[in-house]
mmCIF file of C-alpha atoms in Angstrom:
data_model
loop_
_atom_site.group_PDB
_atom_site.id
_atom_site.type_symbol
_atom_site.label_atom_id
_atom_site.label_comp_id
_atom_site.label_asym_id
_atom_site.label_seq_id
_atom_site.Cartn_x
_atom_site.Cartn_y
_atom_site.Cartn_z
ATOM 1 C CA UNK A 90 -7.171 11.714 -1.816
ATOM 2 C CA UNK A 91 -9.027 10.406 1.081
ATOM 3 C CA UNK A 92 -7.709 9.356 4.515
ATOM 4 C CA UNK A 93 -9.311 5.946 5.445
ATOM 5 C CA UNK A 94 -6.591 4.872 8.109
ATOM 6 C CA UNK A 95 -5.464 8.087 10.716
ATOM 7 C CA UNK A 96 -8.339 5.982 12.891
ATOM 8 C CA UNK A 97 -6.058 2.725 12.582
ATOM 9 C CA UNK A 98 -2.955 4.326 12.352
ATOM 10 C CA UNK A 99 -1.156 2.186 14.956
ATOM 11 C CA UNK A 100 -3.406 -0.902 13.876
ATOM 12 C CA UNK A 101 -1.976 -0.380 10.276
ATOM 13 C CA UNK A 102 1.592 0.290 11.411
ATOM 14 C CA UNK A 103 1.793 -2.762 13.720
ATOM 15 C CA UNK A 104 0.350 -5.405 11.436
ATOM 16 C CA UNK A 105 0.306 -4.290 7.464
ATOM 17 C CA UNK A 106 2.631 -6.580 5.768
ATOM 18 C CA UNK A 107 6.040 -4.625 4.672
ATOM 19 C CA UNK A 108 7.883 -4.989 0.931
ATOM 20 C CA UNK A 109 11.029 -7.154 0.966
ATOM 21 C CA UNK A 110 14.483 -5.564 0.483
ATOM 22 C CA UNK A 111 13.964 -7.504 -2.971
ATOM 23 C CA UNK A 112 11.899 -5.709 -4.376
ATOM 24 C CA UNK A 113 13.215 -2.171 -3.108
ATOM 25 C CA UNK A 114 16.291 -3.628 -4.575
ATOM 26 C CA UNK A 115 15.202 -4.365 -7.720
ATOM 27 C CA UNK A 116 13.595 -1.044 -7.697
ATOM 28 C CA UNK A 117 16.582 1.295 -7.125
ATOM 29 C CA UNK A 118 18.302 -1.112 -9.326
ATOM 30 C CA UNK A 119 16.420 0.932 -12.372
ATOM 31 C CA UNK A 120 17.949 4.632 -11.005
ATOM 32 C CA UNK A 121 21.343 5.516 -12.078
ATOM 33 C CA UNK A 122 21.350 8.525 -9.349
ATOM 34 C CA UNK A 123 20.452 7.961 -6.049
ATOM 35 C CA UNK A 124 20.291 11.582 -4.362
ATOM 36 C CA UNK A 125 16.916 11.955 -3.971
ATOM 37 C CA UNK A 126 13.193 9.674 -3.804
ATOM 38 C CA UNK A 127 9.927 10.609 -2.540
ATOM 39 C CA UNK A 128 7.816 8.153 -1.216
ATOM 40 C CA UNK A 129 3.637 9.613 -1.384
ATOM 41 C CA UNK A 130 1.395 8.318 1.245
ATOM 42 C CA UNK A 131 3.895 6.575 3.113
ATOM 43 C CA UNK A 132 1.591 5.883 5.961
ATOM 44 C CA UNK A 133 3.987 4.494 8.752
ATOM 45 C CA UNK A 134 7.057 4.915 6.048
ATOM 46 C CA UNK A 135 7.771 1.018 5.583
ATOM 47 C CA UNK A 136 8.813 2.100 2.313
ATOM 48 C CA UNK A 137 10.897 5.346 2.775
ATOM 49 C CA UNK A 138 12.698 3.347 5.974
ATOM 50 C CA UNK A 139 13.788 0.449 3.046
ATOM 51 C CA UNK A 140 14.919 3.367 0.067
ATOM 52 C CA UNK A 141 16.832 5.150 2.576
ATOM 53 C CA UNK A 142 19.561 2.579 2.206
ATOM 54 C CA UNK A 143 20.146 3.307 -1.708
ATOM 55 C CA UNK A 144 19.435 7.073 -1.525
ATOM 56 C CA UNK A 145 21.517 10.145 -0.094
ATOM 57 C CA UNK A 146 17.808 11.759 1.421
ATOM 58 C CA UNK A 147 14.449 10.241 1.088
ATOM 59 C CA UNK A 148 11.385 12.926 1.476
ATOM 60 C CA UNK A 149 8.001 10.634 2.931
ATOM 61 C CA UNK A 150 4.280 12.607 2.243
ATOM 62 C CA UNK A 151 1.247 11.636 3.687
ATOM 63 C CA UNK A 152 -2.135 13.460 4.426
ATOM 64 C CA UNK A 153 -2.464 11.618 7.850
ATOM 65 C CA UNK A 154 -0.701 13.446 10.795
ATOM 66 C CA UNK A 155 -1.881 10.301 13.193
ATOM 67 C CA UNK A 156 0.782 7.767 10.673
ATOM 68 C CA UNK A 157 3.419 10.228 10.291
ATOM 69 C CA UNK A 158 3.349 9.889 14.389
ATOM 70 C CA UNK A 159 4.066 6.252 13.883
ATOM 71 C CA UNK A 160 6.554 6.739 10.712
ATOM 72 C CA UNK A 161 9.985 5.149 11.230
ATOM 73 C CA UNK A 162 12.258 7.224 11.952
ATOM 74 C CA UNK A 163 15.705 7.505 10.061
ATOM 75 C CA UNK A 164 18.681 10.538 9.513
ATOM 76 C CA UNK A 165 17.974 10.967 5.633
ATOM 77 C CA UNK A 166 14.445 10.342 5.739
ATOM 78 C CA UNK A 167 12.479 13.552 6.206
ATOM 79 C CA UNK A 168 8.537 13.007 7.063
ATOM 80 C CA UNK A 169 5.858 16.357 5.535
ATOM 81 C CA UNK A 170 2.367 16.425 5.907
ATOM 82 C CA UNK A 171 1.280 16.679 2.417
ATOM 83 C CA UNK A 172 -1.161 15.941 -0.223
ATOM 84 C CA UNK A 173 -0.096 13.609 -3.052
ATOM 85 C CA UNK A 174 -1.533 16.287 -5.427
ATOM 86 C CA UNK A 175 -0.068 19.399 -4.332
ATOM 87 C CA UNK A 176 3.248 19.313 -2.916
ATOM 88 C CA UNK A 177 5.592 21.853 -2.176
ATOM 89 C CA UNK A 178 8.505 19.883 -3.683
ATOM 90 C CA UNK A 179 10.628 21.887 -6.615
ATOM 91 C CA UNK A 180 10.134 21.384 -10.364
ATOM 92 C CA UNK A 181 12.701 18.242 -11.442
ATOM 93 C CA UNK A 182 13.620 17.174 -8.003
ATOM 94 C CA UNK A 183 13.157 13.494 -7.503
ATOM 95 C CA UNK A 184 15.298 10.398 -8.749
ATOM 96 C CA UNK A 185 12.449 8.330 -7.694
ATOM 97 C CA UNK A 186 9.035 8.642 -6.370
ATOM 98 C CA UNK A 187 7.100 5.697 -4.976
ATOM 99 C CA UNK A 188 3.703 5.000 -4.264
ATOM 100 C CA UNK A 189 2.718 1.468 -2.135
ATOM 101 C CA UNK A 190 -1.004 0.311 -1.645
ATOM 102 C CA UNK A 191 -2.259 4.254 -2.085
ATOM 103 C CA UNK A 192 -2.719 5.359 -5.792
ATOM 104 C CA UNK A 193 -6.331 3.737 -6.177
ATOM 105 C CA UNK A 194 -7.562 6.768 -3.595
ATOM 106 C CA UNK A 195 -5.587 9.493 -5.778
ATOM 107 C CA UNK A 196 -7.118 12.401 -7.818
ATOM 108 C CA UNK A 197 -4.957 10.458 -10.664
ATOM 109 C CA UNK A 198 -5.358 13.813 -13.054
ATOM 110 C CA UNK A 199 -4.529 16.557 -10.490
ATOM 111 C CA UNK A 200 -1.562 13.653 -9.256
ATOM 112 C CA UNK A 201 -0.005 12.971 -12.731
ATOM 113 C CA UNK A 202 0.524 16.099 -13.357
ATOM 114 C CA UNK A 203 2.205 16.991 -10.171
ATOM 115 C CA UNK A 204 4.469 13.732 -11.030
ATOM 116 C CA UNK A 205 5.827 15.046 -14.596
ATOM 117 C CA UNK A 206 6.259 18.330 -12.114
ATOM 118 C CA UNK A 207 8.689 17.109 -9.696
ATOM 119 C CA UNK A 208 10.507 13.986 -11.815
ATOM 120 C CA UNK A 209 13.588 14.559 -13.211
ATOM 121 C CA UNK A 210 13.389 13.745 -16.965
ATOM 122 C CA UNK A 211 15.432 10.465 -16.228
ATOM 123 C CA UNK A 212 13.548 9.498 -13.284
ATOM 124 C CA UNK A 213 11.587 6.609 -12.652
ATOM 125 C CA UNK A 214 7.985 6.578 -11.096
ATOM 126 C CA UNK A 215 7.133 3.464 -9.448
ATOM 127 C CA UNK A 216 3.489 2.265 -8.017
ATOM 128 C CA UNK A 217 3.555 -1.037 -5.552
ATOM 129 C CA UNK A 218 0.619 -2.728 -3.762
ATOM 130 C CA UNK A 219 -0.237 -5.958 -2.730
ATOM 131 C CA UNK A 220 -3.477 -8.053 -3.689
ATOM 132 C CA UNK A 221 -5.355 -10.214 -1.568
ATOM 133 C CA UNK A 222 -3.775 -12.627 0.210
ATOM 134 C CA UNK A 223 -3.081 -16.290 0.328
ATOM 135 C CA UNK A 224 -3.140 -18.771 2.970
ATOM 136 C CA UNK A 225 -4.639 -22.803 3.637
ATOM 137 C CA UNK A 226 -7.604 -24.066 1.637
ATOM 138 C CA UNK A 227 -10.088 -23.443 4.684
ATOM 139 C CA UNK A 228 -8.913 -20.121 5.513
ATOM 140 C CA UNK A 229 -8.988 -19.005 2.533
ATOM 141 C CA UNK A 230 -12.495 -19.514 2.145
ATOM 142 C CA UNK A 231 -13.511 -17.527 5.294
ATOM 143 C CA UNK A 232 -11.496 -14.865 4.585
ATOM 144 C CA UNK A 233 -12.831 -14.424 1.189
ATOM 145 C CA UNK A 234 -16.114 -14.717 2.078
ATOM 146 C CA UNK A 235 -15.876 -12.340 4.266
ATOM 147 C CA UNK A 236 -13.880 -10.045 2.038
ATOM 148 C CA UNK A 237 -16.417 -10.273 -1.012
ATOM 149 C CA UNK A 238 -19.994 -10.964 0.516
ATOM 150 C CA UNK A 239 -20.348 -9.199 4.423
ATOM 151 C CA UNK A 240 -17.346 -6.875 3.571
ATOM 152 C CA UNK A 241 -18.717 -6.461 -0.021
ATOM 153 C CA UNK A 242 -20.839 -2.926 -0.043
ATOM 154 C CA UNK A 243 -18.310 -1.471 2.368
ATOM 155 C CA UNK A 244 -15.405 -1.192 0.034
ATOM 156 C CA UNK A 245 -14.731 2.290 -1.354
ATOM 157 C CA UNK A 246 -15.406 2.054 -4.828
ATOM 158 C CA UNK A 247 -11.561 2.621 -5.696
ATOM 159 C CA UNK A 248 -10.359 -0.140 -4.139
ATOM 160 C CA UNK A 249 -11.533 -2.195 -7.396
ATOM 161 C CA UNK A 250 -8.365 -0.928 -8.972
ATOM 162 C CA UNK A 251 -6.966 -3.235 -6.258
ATOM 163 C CA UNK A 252 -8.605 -6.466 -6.967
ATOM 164 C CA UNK A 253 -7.842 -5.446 -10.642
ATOM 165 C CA UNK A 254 -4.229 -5.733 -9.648
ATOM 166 C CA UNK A 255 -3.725 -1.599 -10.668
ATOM 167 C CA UNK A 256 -3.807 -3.253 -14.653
ATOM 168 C CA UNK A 257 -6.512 -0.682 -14.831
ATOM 169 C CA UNK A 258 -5.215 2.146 -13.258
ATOM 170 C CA UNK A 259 -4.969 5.522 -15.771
ATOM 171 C CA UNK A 260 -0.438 4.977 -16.807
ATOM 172 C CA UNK A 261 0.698 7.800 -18.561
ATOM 173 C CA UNK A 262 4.346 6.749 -18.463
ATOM 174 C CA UNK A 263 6.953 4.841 -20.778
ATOM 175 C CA UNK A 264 6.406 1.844 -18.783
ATOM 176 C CA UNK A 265 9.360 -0.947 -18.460
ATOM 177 C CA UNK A 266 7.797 -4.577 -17.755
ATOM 178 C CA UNK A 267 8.531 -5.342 -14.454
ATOM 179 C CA UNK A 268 9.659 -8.676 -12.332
ATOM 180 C CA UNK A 269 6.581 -10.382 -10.570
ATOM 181 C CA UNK A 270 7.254 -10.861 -6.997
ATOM 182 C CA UNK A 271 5.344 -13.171 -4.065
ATOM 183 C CA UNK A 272 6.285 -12.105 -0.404
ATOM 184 C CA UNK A 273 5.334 -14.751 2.320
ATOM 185 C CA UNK A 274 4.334 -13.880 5.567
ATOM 186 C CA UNK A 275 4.156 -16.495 8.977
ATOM 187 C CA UNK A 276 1.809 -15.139 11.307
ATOM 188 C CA UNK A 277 0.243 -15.955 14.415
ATOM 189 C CA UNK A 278 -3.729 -15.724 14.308
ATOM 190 C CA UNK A 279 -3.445 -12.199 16.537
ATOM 191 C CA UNK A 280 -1.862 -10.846 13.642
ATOM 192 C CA UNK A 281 -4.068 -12.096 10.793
ATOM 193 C CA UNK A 282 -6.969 -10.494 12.771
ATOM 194 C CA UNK A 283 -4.530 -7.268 13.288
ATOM 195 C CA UNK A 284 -4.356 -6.984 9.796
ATOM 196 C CA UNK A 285 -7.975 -7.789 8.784
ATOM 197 C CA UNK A 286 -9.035 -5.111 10.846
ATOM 198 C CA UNK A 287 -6.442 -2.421 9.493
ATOM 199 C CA UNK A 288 -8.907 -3.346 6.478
ATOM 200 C CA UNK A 289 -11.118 0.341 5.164
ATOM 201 C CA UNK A 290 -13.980 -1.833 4.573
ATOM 202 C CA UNK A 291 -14.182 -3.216 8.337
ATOM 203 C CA UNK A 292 -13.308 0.398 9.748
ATOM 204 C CA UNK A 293 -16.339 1.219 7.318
ATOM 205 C CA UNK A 294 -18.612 -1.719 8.638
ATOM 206 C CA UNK A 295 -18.215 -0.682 12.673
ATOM 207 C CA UNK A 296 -18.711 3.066 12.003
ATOM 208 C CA UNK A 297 -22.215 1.961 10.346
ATOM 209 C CA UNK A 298 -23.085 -0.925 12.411
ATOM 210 C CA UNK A 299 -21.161 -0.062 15.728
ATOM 211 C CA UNK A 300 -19.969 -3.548 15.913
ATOM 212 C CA UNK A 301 -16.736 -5.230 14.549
ATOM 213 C CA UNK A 302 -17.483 -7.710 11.828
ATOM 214 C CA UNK A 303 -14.567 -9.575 12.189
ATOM 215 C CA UNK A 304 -16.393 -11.016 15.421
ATOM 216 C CA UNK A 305 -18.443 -12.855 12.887
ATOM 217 C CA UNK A 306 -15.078 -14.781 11.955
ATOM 218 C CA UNK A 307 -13.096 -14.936 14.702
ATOM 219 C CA UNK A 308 -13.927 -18.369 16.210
ATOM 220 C CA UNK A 309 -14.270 -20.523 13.141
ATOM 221 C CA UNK A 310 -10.969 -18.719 10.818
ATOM 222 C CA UNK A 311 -8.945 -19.386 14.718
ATOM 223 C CA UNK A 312 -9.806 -23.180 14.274
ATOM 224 C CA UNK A 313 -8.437 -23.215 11.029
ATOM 225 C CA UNK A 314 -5.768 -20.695 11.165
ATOM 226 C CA UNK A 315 -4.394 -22.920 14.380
ATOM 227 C CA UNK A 316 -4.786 -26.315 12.464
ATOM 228 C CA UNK A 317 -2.530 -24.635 9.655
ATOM 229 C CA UNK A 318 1.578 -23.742 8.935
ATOM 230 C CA UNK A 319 0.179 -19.473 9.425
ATOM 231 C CA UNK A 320 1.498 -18.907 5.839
ATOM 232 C CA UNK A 321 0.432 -15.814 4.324
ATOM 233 C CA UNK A 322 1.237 -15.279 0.921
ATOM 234 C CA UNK A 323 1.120 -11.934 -0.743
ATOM 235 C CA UNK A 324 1.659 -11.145 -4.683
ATOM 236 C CA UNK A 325 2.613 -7.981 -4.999
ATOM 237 C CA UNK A 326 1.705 -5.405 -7.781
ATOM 238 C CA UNK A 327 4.390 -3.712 -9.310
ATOM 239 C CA UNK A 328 4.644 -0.709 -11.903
ATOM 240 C CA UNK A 329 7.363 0.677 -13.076
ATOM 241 C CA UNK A 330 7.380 3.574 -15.595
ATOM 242 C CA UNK A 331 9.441 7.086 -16.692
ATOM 243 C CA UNK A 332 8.261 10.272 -18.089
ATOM 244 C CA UNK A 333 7.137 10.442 -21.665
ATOM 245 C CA UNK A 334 9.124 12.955 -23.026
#
């Protein structure tokens, strides 16, 4: 698994976009037991802070010390430093285990396995992620511009599974169609440029270049961010599967 945001880590906690109590509702909605979930790569825990309202204790992993130190912080959520492949969790453990906007950087072999480890037999394994964005007509083409053509050859290769909407991601479950679900954001422009620089690809772009691309942006997606409602609409990728047994 590789760690592409500890260098952002309160970037990426102050402006990522979060996952509606909708859809974590609709999620838990599928366990029968709620004692214990694991969210993997939690990052700044957006997701374990939202599960630990259905569930008795919720365990948060990630591989980055620098976003556990900006995790939220609840009673029954309990933050490890941890790779998704090897935990130190016990065999049939979890009720749930959740994975949002990280399983495209997984060893998905080595992380499968460890899954059909630590599941209990009824439990329900659930990837989440969000593509890219929607917004108004003009910024839409700057941003995806920018996203596909000076962004484009400083993408990590796995981030295609992204833009693929994870329909192409390795599934070795008994998977259960899921809901489709939209979240809308209204932003200022500060935050849409927070959150196009928590982007991998424009962390990637300044460590080569030493200079922020987003600078080539800024002026012409503020004149048409500012002439717009600052809608930002996200549709998010859901998968929802159990063990085959």
């Amino acid at each position: 698994m590789k760690d592409n945001f500890s260098t952002q880590a309160q970037t990426y906690a102050k402006f990522r976009p979060g996952y509606s109590h909708d859809i974590i509702n609709y999620i838990a909605s599928f366990t029968a037991t709620k004692n214990l979930a694991l969210d993997i790569a939690t990052g700044n825990g957006q997701v374990a802070a939202k599960l630990a309202g259905h569930f008795k204790t919720v365990y948060a992993t990630d591989i980055s010390e620098k976003q556990l130190e900006n995790a939220i912080p609840a009673d029954n959520i309990i933050y490890k430093l941890e790779r998704a492949e090897h935990t130190s969790f016990d065999d049939k453990m979890f009720d749930l285990i959740t994975v949002a906007q990280a399983i495209h950087w997984f060893d998905f072999d080595a992380f499968y396995k460890e899954v059909y480890r630590i599941l209990k037999p009824d439990g329900l394994f659930v990837v989440m992620g969000y593509g890219l964005f929607s917004t108004n007509p003009e910024s839409d083409r700057i941003i995806r511009h920018f996203h596909q053509e000076t962004l484009g050859d400083y993408w990590d290769p796995e981030r295609r599974y992204v833009d693929e909407d994870y329909k192409t991601i390795p599934f070795p479950f008994e998977e259960i169609v899921a809901k489709q679900f939209l979240d809308t954001f209204t932003w200022t422009f500060e935050h849409l440029i927070g959150y196009i620089d928590s982007w991998s690809a424009v962390q990637h772009y300044i460590k080569k270049n030493g200079s922020n691309p987003v600078d080539l942006i800024r002026d012409e997606l503020k004149e048409s961010w500012e002439k717009s409602d600052g809608k930002a609409v996200f549709p998010l990728l859901l998968r929802v599967g159990k063990l085959r047994l």
